[in-house]
Structures are given as structure tokens and as C-alpha cells.
mmCIF file with all atom_site columns, C-alpha atoms in Angstrom:
data_model
loop_
_atom_site.group_PDB
_atom_site.id
_atom_site.type_symbol
_atom_site.label_atom_id
_atom_site.label_alt_id
_atom_site.label_comp_id
_atom_site.label_asym_id
_atom_site.label_entity_id
_atom_site.label_seq_id
_atom_site.pdbx_PDB_ins_code
_atom_site.Cartn_x
_atom_site.Cartn_y
_atom_site.Cartn_z
_atom_site.occupancy
_atom_site.B_iso_or_equiv
_atom_site.pdbx_formal_charge
_atom_site.auth_seq_id
_atom_site.auth_comp_id
_atom_site.auth_asym_id
_atom_site.auth_atom_id
_atom_site.pdbx_PDB_model_num
ATOM 1   C CA . UNK A 1 1   ? 98.517  151.417 144.855 1.00 46.00 ? 152 UNK A CA 1
ATOM 2   C CA . UNK A 1 2   ? 95.224  152.358 143.163 1.00 47.00 ? 153 UNK A CA 1
ATOM 3   C CA . UNK A 1 3   ? 91.948  152.774 144.903 1.00 48.00 ? 154 UNK A CA 1
ATOM 4   C CA . UNK A 1 4   ? 88.874  150.707 144.066 1.00 47.00 ? 155 UNK A CA 1
ATOM 5   C CA . UNK A 1 5   ? 87.243  153.726 142.369 1.00 44.00 ? 156 UNK A CA 1
ATOM 6   C CA . UNK A 1 6   ? 90.294  154.250 140.134 1.00 49.00 ? 157 UNK A CA 1
ATOM 7   C CA . UNK A 1 7   ? 90.258  150.571 139.183 1.00 50.00 ? 158 UNK A CA 1
ATOM 8   C CA . UNK A 1 8   ? 86.543  150.740 138.316 1.00 57.00 ? 159 UNK A CA 1
ATOM 9   C CA . UNK A 1 9   ? 87.354  153.421 135.727 1.00 70.00 ? 160 UNK A CA 1
ATOM 10  C CA . UNK A 1 10  ? 89.966  151.194 134.120 1.00 91.00 ? 161 UNK A CA 1
ATOM 11  C CA . UNK A 1 11  ? 89.299  148.651 131.403 1.00 94.00 ? 162 UNK A CA 1
ATOM 12  C CA . UNK A 1 12  ? 90.714  145.175 131.034 1.00 94.00 ? 163 UNK A CA 1
ATOM 13  C CA . UNK A 1 13  ? 92.632  144.183 127.922 1.00 95.00 ? 164 UNK A CA 1
ATOM 14  C CA . UNK A 1 14  ? 89.625  142.117 126.831 1.00 95.00 ? 165 UNK A CA 1
ATOM 15  C CA . UNK A 1 15  ? 87.282  145.090 127.197 1.00 96.00 ? 166 UNK A CA 1
ATOM 16  C CA . UNK A 1 16  ? 89.650  147.301 125.196 1.00 96.00 ? 167 UNK A CA 1
ATOM 17  C CA . UNK A 1 17  ? 89.999  144.610 122.538 1.00 96.00 ? 168 UNK A CA 1
ATOM 18  C CA . UNK A 1 18  ? 86.218  144.451 122.215 1.00 95.00 ? 169 UNK A CA 1
ATOM 19  C CA . UNK A 1 19  ? 85.801  148.237 122.081 1.00 94.00 ? 170 UNK A CA 1
ATOM 20  C CA . UNK A 1 20  ? 88.702  148.872 119.711 1.00 93.00 ? 171 UNK A CA 1
ATOM 21  C CA . UNK A 1 21  ? 88.224  145.897 117.411 1.00 93.00 ? 172 UNK A CA 1
ATOM 22  C CA . UNK A 1 22  ? 91.846  144.915 117.984 1.00 94.00 ? 173 UNK A CA 1
ATOM 23  C CA . UNK A 1 23  ? 92.899  141.516 119.209 1.00 96.00 ? 174 UNK A CA 1
ATOM 24  C CA . UNK A 1 24  ? 94.546  141.122 122.605 1.00 96.00 ? 175 UNK A CA 1
ATOM 25  C CA . UNK A 1 25  ? 97.707  140.174 120.716 1.00 96.00 ? 176 UNK A CA 1
ATOM 26  C CA . UNK A 1 26  ? 97.528  143.430 118.695 1.00 95.00 ? 177 UNK A CA 1
ATOM 27  C CA . UNK A 1 27  ? 97.072  145.490 121.857 1.00 95.00 ? 178 UNK A CA 1
ATOM 28  C CA . UNK A 1 28  ? 100.193 143.914 123.331 1.00 94.00 ? 179 UNK A CA 1
ATOM 29  C CA . UNK A 1 29  ? 102.008 144.613 120.053 1.00 95.00 ? 180 UNK A CA 1
ATOM 30  C CA . UNK A 1 30  ? 100.989 148.295 120.138 1.00 95.00 ? 181 UNK A CA 1
ATOM 31  C CA . UNK A 1 31  ? 102.268 148.525 123.712 1.00 93.00 ? 182 UNK A CA 1
ATOM 32  C CA . UNK A 1 32  ? 105.520 146.699 122.936 1.00 93.00 ? 183 UNK A CA 1
ATOM 33  C CA . UNK A 1 33  ? 106.187 148.905 119.888 1.00 94.00 ? 184 UNK A CA 1
ATOM 34  C CA . UNK A 1 34  ? 105.768 152.120 121.895 1.00 93.00 ? 185 UNK A CA 1
ATOM 35  C CA . UNK A 1 35  ? 102.684 153.257 119.991 1.00 95.00 ? 186 UNK A CA 1
ATOM 36  C CA . UNK A 1 36  ? 100.581 154.086 123.055 1.00 94.00 ? 187 UNK A CA 1
ATOM 37  C CA . UNK A 1 37  ? 100.690 157.339 124.980 1.00 90.00 ? 188 UNK A CA 1
ATOM 38  C CA . UNK A 1 38  ? 101.614 155.583 128.195 1.00 86.00 ? 189 UNK A CA 1
ATOM 39  C CA . UNK A 1 39  ? 105.075 154.093 128.201 1.00 83.00 ? 190 UNK A CA 1
ATOM 40  C CA . UNK A 1 40  ? 103.703 151.524 130.636 1.00 86.00 ? 191 UNK A CA 1
ATOM 41  C CA . UNK A 1 41  ? 100.072 150.503 130.856 1.00 90.00 ? 192 UNK A CA 1
ATOM 42  C CA . UNK A 1 42  ? 98.766  150.441 134.411 1.00 90.00 ? 193 UNK A CA 1
ATOM 43  C CA . UNK A 1 43  ? 98.388  147.047 136.042 1.00 91.00 ? 194 UNK A CA 1
ATOM 44  C CA . UNK A 1 44  ? 96.153  145.796 138.815 1.00 91.00 ? 195 UNK A CA 1
ATOM 45  C CA . UNK A 1 45  ? 97.262  143.856 141.886 1.00 91.00 ? 196 UNK A CA 1
ATOM 46  C CA . UNK A 1 46  ? 97.283  140.661 139.825 1.00 92.00 ? 197 UNK A CA 1
ATOM 47  C CA . UNK A 1 47  ? 99.521  142.190 137.139 1.00 91.00 ? 198 UNK A CA 1
ATOM 48  C CA . UNK A 1 48  ? 96.719  142.429 134.579 1.00 92.00 ? 199 UNK A CA 1
ATOM 49  C CA . UNK A 1 49  ? 96.732  145.409 132.224 1.00 92.00 ? 200 UNK A CA 1
ATOM 50  C CA . UNK A 1 50  ? 94.244  148.170 133.000 1.00 95.00 ? 201 UNK A CA 1
ATOM 51  C CA . UNK A 1 51  ? 93.520  150.755 130.310 1.00 95.00 ? 202 UNK A CA 1
ATOM 52  C CA . UNK A 1 52  ? 91.980  154.211 130.650 1.00 93.00 ? 203 UNK A CA 1
ATOM 53  C CA . UNK A 1 53  ? 89.482  155.917 128.363 1.00 93.00 ? 204 UNK A CA 1
ATOM 54  C CA . UNK A 1 54  ? 92.378  158.067 127.093 1.00 93.00 ? 205 UNK A CA 1
ATOM 55  C CA . UNK A 1 55  ? 94.184  154.863 126.060 1.00 94.00 ? 206 UNK A CA 1
ATOM 56  C CA . UNK A 1 56  ? 91.106  153.734 124.115 1.00 94.00 ? 207 UNK A CA 1
ATOM 57  C CA . UNK A 1 57  ? 90.788  157.123 122.398 1.00 95.00 ? 208 UNK A CA 1
ATOM 58  C CA . UNK A 1 58  ? 94.480  157.075 121.482 1.00 96.00 ? 209 UNK A CA 1
ATOM 59  C CA . UNK A 1 59  ? 94.144  153.544 120.097 1.00 95.00 ? 210 UNK A CA 1
ATOM 60  C CA . UNK A 1 60  ? 91.364  154.801 117.835 1.00 96.00 ? 211 UNK A CA 1
ATOM 61  C CA . UNK A 1 61  ? 93.725  157.426 116.404 1.00 96.00 ? 212 UNK A CA 1
ATOM 62  C CA . UNK A 1 62  ? 96.564  154.898 116.039 1.00 95.00 ? 213 UNK A CA 1
ATOM 63  C CA . UNK A 1 63  ? 94.408  152.338 114.273 1.00 96.00 ? 214 UNK A CA 1
ATOM 64  C CA . UNK A 1 64  ? 93.166  154.962 111.806 1.00 96.00 ? 215 UNK A CA 1
ATOM 65  C CA . UNK A 1 65  ? 96.706  156.117 111.099 1.00 97.00 ? 216 UNK A CA 1
ATOM 66  C CA . UNK A 1 66  ? 97.819  152.519 110.628 1.00 96.00 ? 217 UNK A CA 1
ATOM 67  C CA . UNK A 1 67  ? 94.798  151.554 108.495 1.00 96.00 ? 218 UNK A CA 1
ATOM 68  C CA . UNK A 1 68  ? 95.510  154.521 106.225 1.00 97.00 ? 219 UNK A CA 1
ATOM 69  C CA . UNK A 1 69  ? 99.065  153.321 105.667 1.00 96.00 ? 220 UNK A CA 1
ATOM 70  C CA . UNK A 1 70  ? 101.156 155.276 108.140 1.00 97.00 ? 221 UNK A CA 1
ATOM 71  C CA . UNK A 1 71  ? 104.276 153.264 108.942 1.00 97.00 ? 222 UNK A CA 1
ATOM 72  C CA . UNK A 1 72  ? 104.732 151.997 112.501 1.00 96.00 ? 223 UNK A CA 1
ATOM 73  C CA . UNK A 1 73  ? 107.896 154.106 112.872 1.00 97.00 ? 224 UNK A CA 1
ATOM 74  C CA . UNK A 1 74  ? 105.944 157.290 112.105 1.00 97.00 ? 225 UNK A CA 1
ATOM 75  C CA . UNK A 1 75  ? 103.146 156.389 114.520 1.00 97.00 ? 226 UNK A CA 1
ATOM 76  C CA . UNK A 1 76  ? 105.804 155.697 117.174 1.00 97.00 ? 227 UNK A CA 1
ATOM 77  C CA . UNK A 1 77  ? 107.436 159.079 116.504 1.00 97.00 ? 228 UNK A CA 1
ATOM 78  C CA . UNK A 1 78  ? 104.058 160.821 116.664 1.00 97.00 ? 229 UNK A CA 1
ATOM 79  C CA . UNK A 1 79  ? 103.282 159.088 119.997 1.00 97.00 ? 230 UNK A CA 1
ATOM 80  C CA . UNK A 1 80  ? 106.705 160.099 121.344 1.00 96.00 ? 231 UNK A CA 1
ATOM 81  C CA . UNK A 1 81  ? 106.045 163.720 120.440 1.00 97.00 ? 232 UNK A CA 1
ATOM 82  C CA . UNK A 1 82  ? 102.613 163.688 122.083 1.00 96.00 ? 233 UNK A CA 1
ATOM 83  C CA . UNK A 1 83  ? 104.079 162.062 125.216 1.00 95.00 ? 234 UNK A CA 1
ATOM 84  C CA . UNK A 1 84  ? 106.761 164.756 125.367 1.00 95.00 ? 235 UNK A CA 1
ATOM 85  C CA . UNK A 1 85  ? 104.081 167.392 125.730 1.00 95.00 ? 236 UNK A CA 1
ATOM 86  C CA . UNK A 1 86  ? 103.748 170.964 124.461 1.00 97.00 ? 237 UNK A CA 1
ATOM 87  C CA . UNK A 1 87  ? 106.402 172.571 122.313 1.00 97.00 ? 238 UNK A CA 1
ATOM 88  C CA . UNK A 1 88  ? 106.607 170.147 119.383 1.00 98.00 ? 239 UNK A CA 1
ATOM 89  C CA . UNK A 1 89  ? 103.255 170.789 117.758 1.00 98.00 ? 240 UNK A CA 1
ATOM 90  C CA . UNK A 1 90  ? 104.889 171.889 114.494 1.00 98.00 ? 241 UNK A CA 1
ATOM 91  C CA . UNK A 1 91  ? 106.623 168.526 114.154 1.00 98.00 ? 242 UNK A CA 1
ATOM 92  C CA . UNK A 1 92  ? 103.388 166.689 114.958 1.00 98.00 ? 243 UNK A CA 1
ATOM 93  C CA . UNK A 1 93  ? 101.572 168.740 112.341 1.00 98.00 ? 244 UNK A CA 1
ATOM 94  C CA . UNK A 1 94  ? 104.289 168.010 109.771 1.00 98.00 ? 245 UNK A CA 1
ATOM 95  C CA . UNK A 1 95  ? 103.901 164.263 110.355 1.00 98.00 ? 246 UNK A CA 1
ATOM 96  C CA . UNK A 1 96  ? 100.122 164.462 109.982 1.00 98.00 ? 247 UNK A CA 1
ATOM 97  C CA . UNK A 1 97  ? 100.199 166.730 106.918 1.00 98.00 ? 248 UNK A CA 1
ATOM 98  C CA . UNK A 1 98  ? 102.720 164.494 105.150 1.00 98.00 ? 249 UNK A CA 1
ATOM 99  C CA . UNK A 1 99  ? 100.552 161.471 105.825 1.00 98.00 ? 250 UNK A CA 1
ATOM 100 C CA . UNK A 1 100 ? 97.407  163.346 104.854 1.00 98.00 ? 251 UNK A CA 1
ATOM 101 C CA . UNK A 1 101 ? 98.926  164.139 101.457 1.00 98.00 ? 252 UNK A CA 1
ATOM 102 C CA . UNK A 1 102 ? 99.866  160.480 100.932 1.00 97.00 ? 253 UNK A CA 1
ATOM 103 C CA . UNK A 1 103 ? 96.294  159.430 101.752 1.00 98.00 ? 254 UNK A CA 1
ATOM 104 C CA . UNK A 1 104 ? 94.801  162.054 99.425  1.00 98.00 ? 255 UNK A CA 1
ATOM 105 C CA . UNK A 1 105 ? 97.096  160.858 96.608  1.00 98.00 ? 256 UNK A CA 1
ATOM 106 C CA . UNK A 1 106 ? 96.127  157.245 97.263  1.00 97.00 ? 257 UNK A CA 1
ATOM 107 C CA . UNK A 1 107 ? 92.449  158.162 97.229  1.00 97.00 ? 258 UNK A CA 1
ATOM 108 C CA . UNK A 1 108 ? 92.794  160.034 93.932  1.00 98.00 ? 259 UNK A CA 1
ATOM 109 C CA . UNK A 1 109 ? 94.549  157.082 92.381  1.00 98.00 ? 260 UNK A CA 1
ATOM 110 C CA . UNK A 1 110 ? 91.988  154.621 93.748  1.00 97.00 ? 261 UNK A CA 1
ATOM 111 C CA . UNK A 1 111 ? 89.188  156.793 92.343  1.00 97.00 ? 262 UNK A CA 1
ATOM 112 C CA . UNK A 1 112 ? 90.858  156.569 88.927  1.00 97.00 ? 263 UNK A CA 1
ATOM 113 C CA . UNK A 1 113 ? 91.043  152.802 89.321  1.00 97.00 ? 264 UNK A CA 1
ATOM 114 C CA . UNK A 1 114 ? 87.403  152.653 90.390  1.00 97.00 ? 265 UNK A CA 1
ATOM 115 C CA . UNK A 1 115 ? 86.359  154.587 87.271  1.00 97.00 ? 266 UNK A CA 1
ATOM 116 C CA . UNK A 1 116 ? 88.091  152.004 85.072  1.00 95.00 ? 267 UNK A CA 1
ATOM 117 C CA . UNK A 1 117 ? 86.531  149.124 86.991  1.00 96.00 ? 268 UNK A CA 1
ATOM 118 C CA . UNK A 1 118 ? 83.093  150.721 86.786  1.00 96.00 ? 269 UNK A CA 1
ATOM 119 C CA . UNK A 1 119 ? 83.476  151.302 83.062  1.00 93.00 ? 270 UNK A CA 1
ATOM 120 C CA . UNK A 1 120 ? 84.510  147.698 82.472  1.00 91.00 ? 271 UNK A CA 1
ATOM 121 C CA . UNK A 1 121 ? 81.705  146.405 84.701  1.00 91.00 ? 272 UNK A CA 1
ATOM 122 C CA . UNK A 1 122 ? 79.238  148.322 82.559  1.00 89.00 ? 273 UNK A CA 1
ATOM 123 C CA . UNK A 1 123 ? 80.792  146.931 79.368  1.00 85.00 ? 274 UNK A CA 1
ATOM 124 C CA . UNK A 1 124 ? 80.425  143.348 80.623  1.00 86.00 ? 275 UNK A CA 1
ATOM 125 C CA . UNK A 1 125 ? 76.893  143.924 81.938  1.00 86.00 ? 276 UNK A CA 1
ATOM 126 C CA . UNK A 1 126 ? 75.854  145.385 78.599  1.00 83.00 ? 277 UNK A CA 1
ATOM 127 C CA . UNK A 1 127 ? 77.497  142.517 76.763  1.00 82.00 ? 278 UNK A CA 1
ATOM 128 C CA . UNK A 1 128 ? 75.764  139.920 78.930  1.00 84.00 ? 279 UNK A CA 1
ATOM 129 C CA . UNK A 1 129 ? 72.424  141.679 78.547  1.00 84.00 ? 280 UNK A CA 1
ATOM 130 C CA . UNK A 1 130 ? 73.007  141.710 74.767  1.00 69.00 ? 281 UNK A CA 1
ATOM 131 C CA . UNK A 1 131 ? 72.501  145.445 74.659  1.00 59.00 ? 282 UNK A CA 1
ATOM 132 C CA . UNK A 1 132 ? 75.976  146.011 73.274  1.00 56.00 ? 283 UNK A CA 1
ATOM 133 C CA . UNK A 1 133 ? 77.451  142.771 71.972  1.00 54.00 ? 284 UNK A CA 1
ATOM 134 C CA . UNK A 1 134 ? 80.779  144.428 71.211  1.00 60.00 ? 285 UNK A CA 1
ATOM 135 C CA . UNK A 1 135 ? 84.288  143.938 72.459  1.00 61.00 ? 286 UNK A CA 1
ATOM 136 C CA . UNK A 1 136 ? 84.520  143.366 76.194  1.00 60.00 ? 287 UNK A CA 1
ATOM 137 C CA . UNK A 1 137 ? 88.207  143.887 76.738  1.00 59.00 ? 288 UNK A CA 1
ATOM 138 C CA . UNK A 1 138 ? 89.520  146.306 74.165  1.00 62.00 ? 289 UNK A CA 1
ATOM 139 C CA . UNK A 1 139 ? 88.528  149.864 74.696  1.00 54.00 ? 290 UNK A CA 1
ATOM 140 C CA . UNK A 1 140 ? 90.811  152.604 73.455  1.00 51.00 ? 291 UNK A CA 1
ATOM 141 C CA . UNK A 1 141 ? 89.285  155.203 75.789  1.00 60.00 ? 292 UNK A CA 1
ATOM 142 C CA . UNK A 1 142 ? 90.709  153.356 78.819  1.00 58.00 ? 293 UNK A CA 1
ATOM 143 C CA . UNK A 1 143 ? 94.334  153.903 77.856  1.00 57.00 ? 294 UNK A CA 1
ATOM 144 C CA . UNK A 1 144 ? 96.047  155.232 80.986  1.00 57.00 ? 295 UNK A CA 1
ATOM 145 C CA . UNK A 1 145 ? 97.262  158.794 80.735  1.00 57.00 ? 296 UNK A CA 1
ATOM 146 C CA . UNK A 1 146 ? 99.231  158.702 83.992  1.00 52.00 ? 297 UNK A CA 1
ATOM 147 C CA . UNK A 1 147 ? 101.596 155.762 84.189  1.00 51.00 ? 298 UNK A CA 1
ATOM 148 C CA . UNK A 1 148 ? 103.149 156.755 87.525  1.00 50.00 ? 299 UNK A CA 1
ATOM 149 C CA . UNK A 1 149 ? 100.311 155.318 89.564  1.00 48.00 ? 300 UNK A CA 1
ATOM 150 C CA . UNK A 1 150 ? 99.254  152.395 87.356  1.00 51.00 ? 301 UNK A CA 1
ATOM 151 C CA . UNK A 1 151 ? 100.583 149.806 89.802  1.00 47.00 ? 302 UNK A CA 1
ATOM 152 C CA . UNK A 1 152 ? 97.502  149.916 92.051  1.00 47.00 ? 303 UNK A CA 1
ATOM 153 C CA . UNK A 1 153 ? 95.165  149.198 89.140  1.00 49.00 ? 304 UNK A CA 1
ATOM 154 C CA . UNK A 1 154 ? 97.010  146.094 87.973  1.00 44.00 ? 305 UNK A CA 1
#
């Protein structure tokens, strides 16, 4: 059983929800899916979840991985590797580098999309200000040169 001092250093699920920006439901989901470092979150005498600062820090990492598009299965695998301890750092690095490259590719594509949107915004603003009362939709210079990633711009 935990001492009072140990319990004072633990956070309730509500406190973690507030600090992490996740809902209580999402925290339970993360636990159920095996995404946390602890395979079982500590509980107090009343059976209520008690989280540590390490849990909160890990949740921050998980939410950033998830928000950047890492699939749940990959986050789970990454958490499993971290829980296992030293000796699998190369596999952890591979997971992170693969995801990093996906994020960089997404960002490059989104920057291309943003350039098109910015160009078209300027065309419409100029049109509405009567500075350039020309075509607002047709613009031959916007023809995509890379059709592989056009889906995100549509």
C-alpha cells in the first residue's frame, strides 16, 4: 500500500485531463490501448486512478505522435519498446525516423497547398478591391507539377 507522501505526488485522472488537454474518456482509452508506459496505472484505496509526473510527460509525447498522424499501433509498439527497457533503441529510433519523414513530407505538401491558397486569396482580394479585375479562377501558373500529393489540396 502507498504512503500518504507517495499519494500526494500522484495526480487524479481529472488533474491529468486538465494538464494534458485530454478528456477523462481519452485517458482511459490510452490506458486500455496500451499506449502508456505503465501497463497498469496506480490506484488509490478507493480504486481511483493515480498518475505520476512521468505518466503526464509520456502522455505529452503520445499526444504529439498521435496529433502528427502516427497510427495507434505504432504508438503502442513504441510504448512497448520503451517499457521493455534498454537494448531496443535502434528499433525505437527507426519508428521515430519513419514517422518524422512522413511528417516532413506532409508539411512540404501542406506548404505547397498553402502557397496555392495564398495566391488565390490574393487574386480574390485584388479582384474585390478592383485593382486587378481579371479572372479569379483560371490561372495557368497554378497548374500542379506534382500530381502524387494533390489529394490534400482538393
